[in-house]
Short mmCIF file of N, CA and C in Angstrom, two decimals:
data_model
loop_
_atom_site.label_atom_id
_atom_site.label_comp_id
_atom_site.label_asym_id
_atom_site.label_seq_id
_atom_site.Cartn_x
_atom_site.Cartn_y
_atom_site.Cartn_z
N MET M 1272 27.10 6.62 1.34
CA MET M 1272 25.69 6.17 1.51
C MET M 1272 25.25 7.10 2.98
N SER M 1273 24.15 8.03 2.69
CA SER M 1273 23.45 7.97 3.59
C SER M 1273 22.36 7.95 4.27
N GLU M 1274 22.22 8.13 5.80
CA GLU M 1274 21.76 7.57 6.18
C GLU M 1274 19.95 8.24 6.80
N HIS M 1275 19.16 7.10 6.98
CA HIS M 1275 17.58 7.83 6.75
C HIS M 1275 16.83 7.57 7.92
N VAL M 1276 15.93 8.52 7.85
CA VAL M 1276 14.30 7.92 8.70
C VAL M 1276 13.66 8.02 8.76
N TYR M 1277 12.90 6.60 8.61
CA TYR M 1277 12.11 6.60 7.78
C TYR M 1277 10.67 6.73 8.70
N LYS M 1278 9.20 7.30 8.23
CA LYS M 1278 8.13 7.00 9.06
C LYS M 1278 7.51 6.14 7.56
N LEU M 1279 6.51 5.43 9.07
CA LEU M 1279 5.65 4.29 7.61
C LEU M 1279 4.14 5.03 8.45
N LEU M 1280 3.28 4.30 7.43
CA LEU M 1280 1.61 4.38 7.28
C LEU M 1280 1.56 3.10 6.77
N GLU M 1281 0.17 2.85 7.61
CA GLU M 1281 -0.47 1.61 6.95
C GLU M 1281 -1.47 2.01 5.71
N LEU M 1282 -1.96 0.86 4.70
CA LEU M 1282 -3.09 1.19 4.25
C LEU M 1282 -3.74 0.29 3.64
N THR M 1283 -5.07 0.08 3.21
CA THR M 1283 -5.58 -1.14 2.69
C THR M 1283 -6.09 -0.12 1.24
N GLY M 1284 -5.71 -0.83 0.41
CA GLY M 1284 -5.59 -0.35 -0.93
C GLY M 1284 -6.93 -1.51 -1.20
N SER M 1285 -7.94 -1.46 -2.68
CA SER M 1285 -8.72 -2.30 -3.27
C SER M 1285 -8.80 -2.07 -4.67
N SER M 1286 -9.00 -3.36 -5.35
CA SER M 1286 -9.22 -3.53 -6.82
C SER M 1286 -10.49 -4.85 -6.94
N THR M 1287 -11.20 -4.61 -8.41
CA THR M 1287 -11.57 -5.90 -8.67
C THR M 1287 -11.16 -6.16 -9.16
N GLY M 1288 -9.95 -5.71 -9.98
CA GLY M 1288 -9.00 -6.69 -10.82
C GLY M 1288 -8.01 -7.67 -10.40
N SER M 1289 -7.15 -7.03 -9.23
CA SER M 1289 -5.98 -7.83 -9.05
C SER M 1289 -5.49 -7.36 -7.89
N ILE M 1290 -4.32 -8.03 -6.92
CA ILE M 1290 -3.51 -8.24 -5.93
C ILE M 1290 -2.66 -6.46 -6.04
N GLU M 1291 -1.92 -6.86 -7.17
CA GLU M 1291 -1.25 -6.39 -7.71
C GLU M 1291 -1.86 -4.34 -8.03
N ASP M 1292 -3.35 -4.65 -8.55
CA ASP M 1292 -4.10 -3.42 -8.83
C ASP M 1292 -4.46 -2.19 -7.26
N ALA M 1293 -4.49 -3.61 -6.75
CA ALA M 1293 -5.19 -2.57 -5.35
C ALA M 1293 -3.95 -1.86 -4.40
N VAL M 1294 -3.10 -2.87 -4.37
CA VAL M 1294 -1.59 -2.39 -4.38
C VAL M 1294 -1.26 -0.84 -4.97
N SER M 1295 -0.95 -1.15 -6.00
CA SER M 1295 -1.11 0.32 -6.77
C SER M 1295 -1.80 1.22 -6.73
N ASN M 1296 -3.25 1.39 -6.12
CA ASN M 1296 -4.42 2.07 -6.25
C ASN M 1296 -3.82 2.45 -4.83
N ALA M 1297 -2.93 1.90 -3.73
CA ALA M 1297 -3.43 2.39 -2.52
C ALA M 1297 -2.27 3.79 -2.17
N ILE M 1298 -0.21 3.17 -3.06
CA ILE M 1298 0.12 3.86 -3.24
C ILE M 1298 0.12 5.04 -4.14
N ALA M 1299 -0.78 5.10 -5.27
CA ALA M 1299 -1.09 6.12 -6.03
C ALA M 1299 -1.98 7.31 -4.99
N LYS M 1300 -2.97 6.63 -4.60
CA LYS M 1300 -3.93 7.72 -3.07
C LYS M 1300 -2.80 7.85 -2.87
N ALA M 1301 -1.80 7.57 -2.00
CA ALA M 1301 -0.86 7.82 -0.84
C ALA M 1301 -0.18 9.00 -1.40
N SER M 1302 0.75 9.05 -2.52
CA SER M 1302 1.44 10.25 -3.43
C SER M 1302 1.12 11.18 -3.71
N GLU M 1303 -0.54 11.38 -3.57
CA GLU M 1303 -1.22 12.54 -3.88
C GLU M 1303 -0.79 13.75 -2.81
N SER M 1304 -0.87 12.76 -1.46
CA SER M 1304 -0.38 13.99 0.00
C SER M 1304 1.13 13.59 0.23
N VAL M 1305 1.90 12.38 -0.26
CA VAL M 1305 2.92 12.43 0.72
C VAL M 1305 4.18 12.18 0.17
N ARG M 1306 5.01 12.80 0.28
CA ARG M 1306 6.38 13.22 -0.36
C ARG M 1306 7.20 12.20 0.26
N ASN M 1307 7.87 11.61 -0.80
CA ASN M 1307 9.35 10.81 -0.82
C ASN M 1307 9.19 9.24 -0.47
N ILE M 1308 8.22 8.46 -0.74
CA ILE M 1308 7.96 7.52 -0.90
C ILE M 1308 8.95 6.46 -1.05
N GLN M 1309 9.26 5.18 -0.51
CA GLN M 1309 10.76 4.98 -0.90
C GLN M 1309 10.39 3.33 -0.98
N TRP M 1310 9.29 2.85 0.11
CA TRP M 1310 8.35 1.17 -0.37
C TRP M 1310 7.81 0.93 0.55
N PHE M 1311 7.60 -0.08 -0.43
CA PHE M 1311 6.15 -1.08 0.88
C PHE M 1311 6.10 -2.23 0.65
N GLU M 1312 5.43 -2.57 2.29
CA GLU M 1312 5.61 -3.99 2.21
C GLU M 1312 4.15 -4.75 2.67
N VAL M 1313 3.26 -5.67 1.80
CA VAL M 1313 2.41 -6.46 2.24
C VAL M 1313 2.23 -6.75 3.57
N ILE M 1314 1.06 -6.88 4.21
CA ILE M 1314 1.58 -7.48 5.38
C ILE M 1314 0.13 -7.94 5.61
N GLU M 1315 -1.06 -7.79 4.69
CA GLU M 1315 -2.57 -9.14 4.58
C GLU M 1315 -3.03 -8.83 3.40
N THR M 1316 -3.52 -9.86 2.98
CA THR M 1316 -4.54 -9.77 1.49
C THR M 1316 -5.45 -10.71 1.67
N ARG M 1317 -6.46 -10.65 1.55
CA ARG M 1317 -7.77 -10.81 1.78
C ARG M 1317 -9.30 -9.87 0.71
N GLY M 1318 -10.11 -10.74 0.04
CA GLY M 1318 -11.22 -10.54 -0.63
C GLY M 1318 -12.87 -10.94 -0.76
N HIS M 1319 -13.33 -10.43 -1.25
CA HIS M 1319 -14.63 -10.41 -0.82
C HIS M 1319 -15.00 -11.80 -1.89
N VAL M 1320 -16.30 -12.06 -1.87
CA VAL M 1320 -16.58 -12.87 -2.59
C VAL M 1320 -17.94 -13.06 -2.74
N ALA M 1321 -18.89 -12.84 -4.11
CA ALA M 1321 -20.24 -13.01 -3.77
C ALA M 1321 -20.61 -13.73 -5.73
N GLU M 1322 -21.15 -14.42 -5.23
CA GLU M 1322 -21.50 -15.90 -6.49
C GLU M 1322 -20.76 -16.11 -6.58
N GLY M 1323 -19.73 -17.19 -5.75
CA GLY M 1323 -19.17 -18.02 -5.87
C GLY M 1323 -17.54 -17.62 -6.76
N LYS M 1324 -17.19 -16.07 -6.69
CA LYS M 1324 -16.31 -15.68 -7.95
C LYS M 1324 -15.60 -14.68 -7.17
N ILE M 1325 -14.44 -14.25 -7.05
CA ILE M 1325 -13.55 -12.89 -5.92
C ILE M 1325 -14.46 -11.53 -6.92
N ALA M 1326 -14.92 -11.36 -5.95
CA ALA M 1326 -15.67 -9.77 -6.02
C ALA M 1326 -14.62 -8.74 -6.13
N HIS M 1327 -13.93 -8.28 -5.54
CA HIS M 1327 -12.64 -7.45 -5.10
C HIS M 1327 -11.29 -8.11 -4.07
N TRP M 1328 -10.46 -7.57 -3.93
CA TRP M 1328 -9.40 -8.12 -3.54
C TRP M 1328 -9.41 -6.57 -2.77
N GLN M 1329 -8.70 -7.09 -1.60
CA GLN M 1329 -7.99 -5.87 -0.53
C GLN M 1329 -6.92 -6.27 -0.09
N VAL M 1330 -6.24 -5.47 0.15
CA VAL M 1330 -4.12 -5.58 0.77
C VAL M 1330 -3.98 -4.42 1.13
N THR M 1331 -3.60 -4.81 2.76
CA THR M 1331 -2.62 -3.71 3.69
C THR M 1331 -1.28 -3.88 3.79
N ILE M 1332 -1.00 -2.45 3.47
CA ILE M 1332 0.36 -2.52 3.56
C ILE M 1332 1.30 -1.41 4.00
N LYS M 1333 2.54 -1.53 4.43
CA LYS M 1333 2.98 -0.65 5.00
C LYS M 1333 3.61 0.01 4.20
N LEU M 1334 3.90 1.81 4.28
CA LEU M 1334 4.45 2.47 3.35
C LEU M 1334 5.35 3.39 4.02
N GLY M 1335 6.43 3.09 3.78
CA GLY M 1335 7.56 3.30 4.48
C GLY M 1335 8.17 5.05 3.13
N PHE M 1336 8.53 5.87 4.14
CA PHE M 1336 8.93 7.06 3.87
C PHE M 1336 10.06 8.04 4.62
N THR M 1337 10.53 8.52 3.72
CA THR M 1337 11.99 9.23 4.47
C THR M 1337 11.44 10.89 5.16
N LEU M 1338 11.72 11.21 5.82
CA LEU M 1338 11.23 12.67 6.63
C LEU M 1338 12.19 13.53 6.18
N GLU M 1339 11.98 14.44 5.51
CA GLU M 1339 12.74 15.59 5.44
C GLU M 1339 13.73 16.73 6.71
#
């Protein structure tokens, strides 16, 4: 098994649909410019309420990728 060194990014994704969609949106956007993404960790979840209902979710994640 080879050893790896990881770099971390902290990102916040949002979605009107779900927490999972907010995470997926953040990872998809990061994937456009970051290579070798290996894992993520949810570090904060919050949302916005409008007219007594959830208007959107915001999820902050740490994203780990290996250095080349």
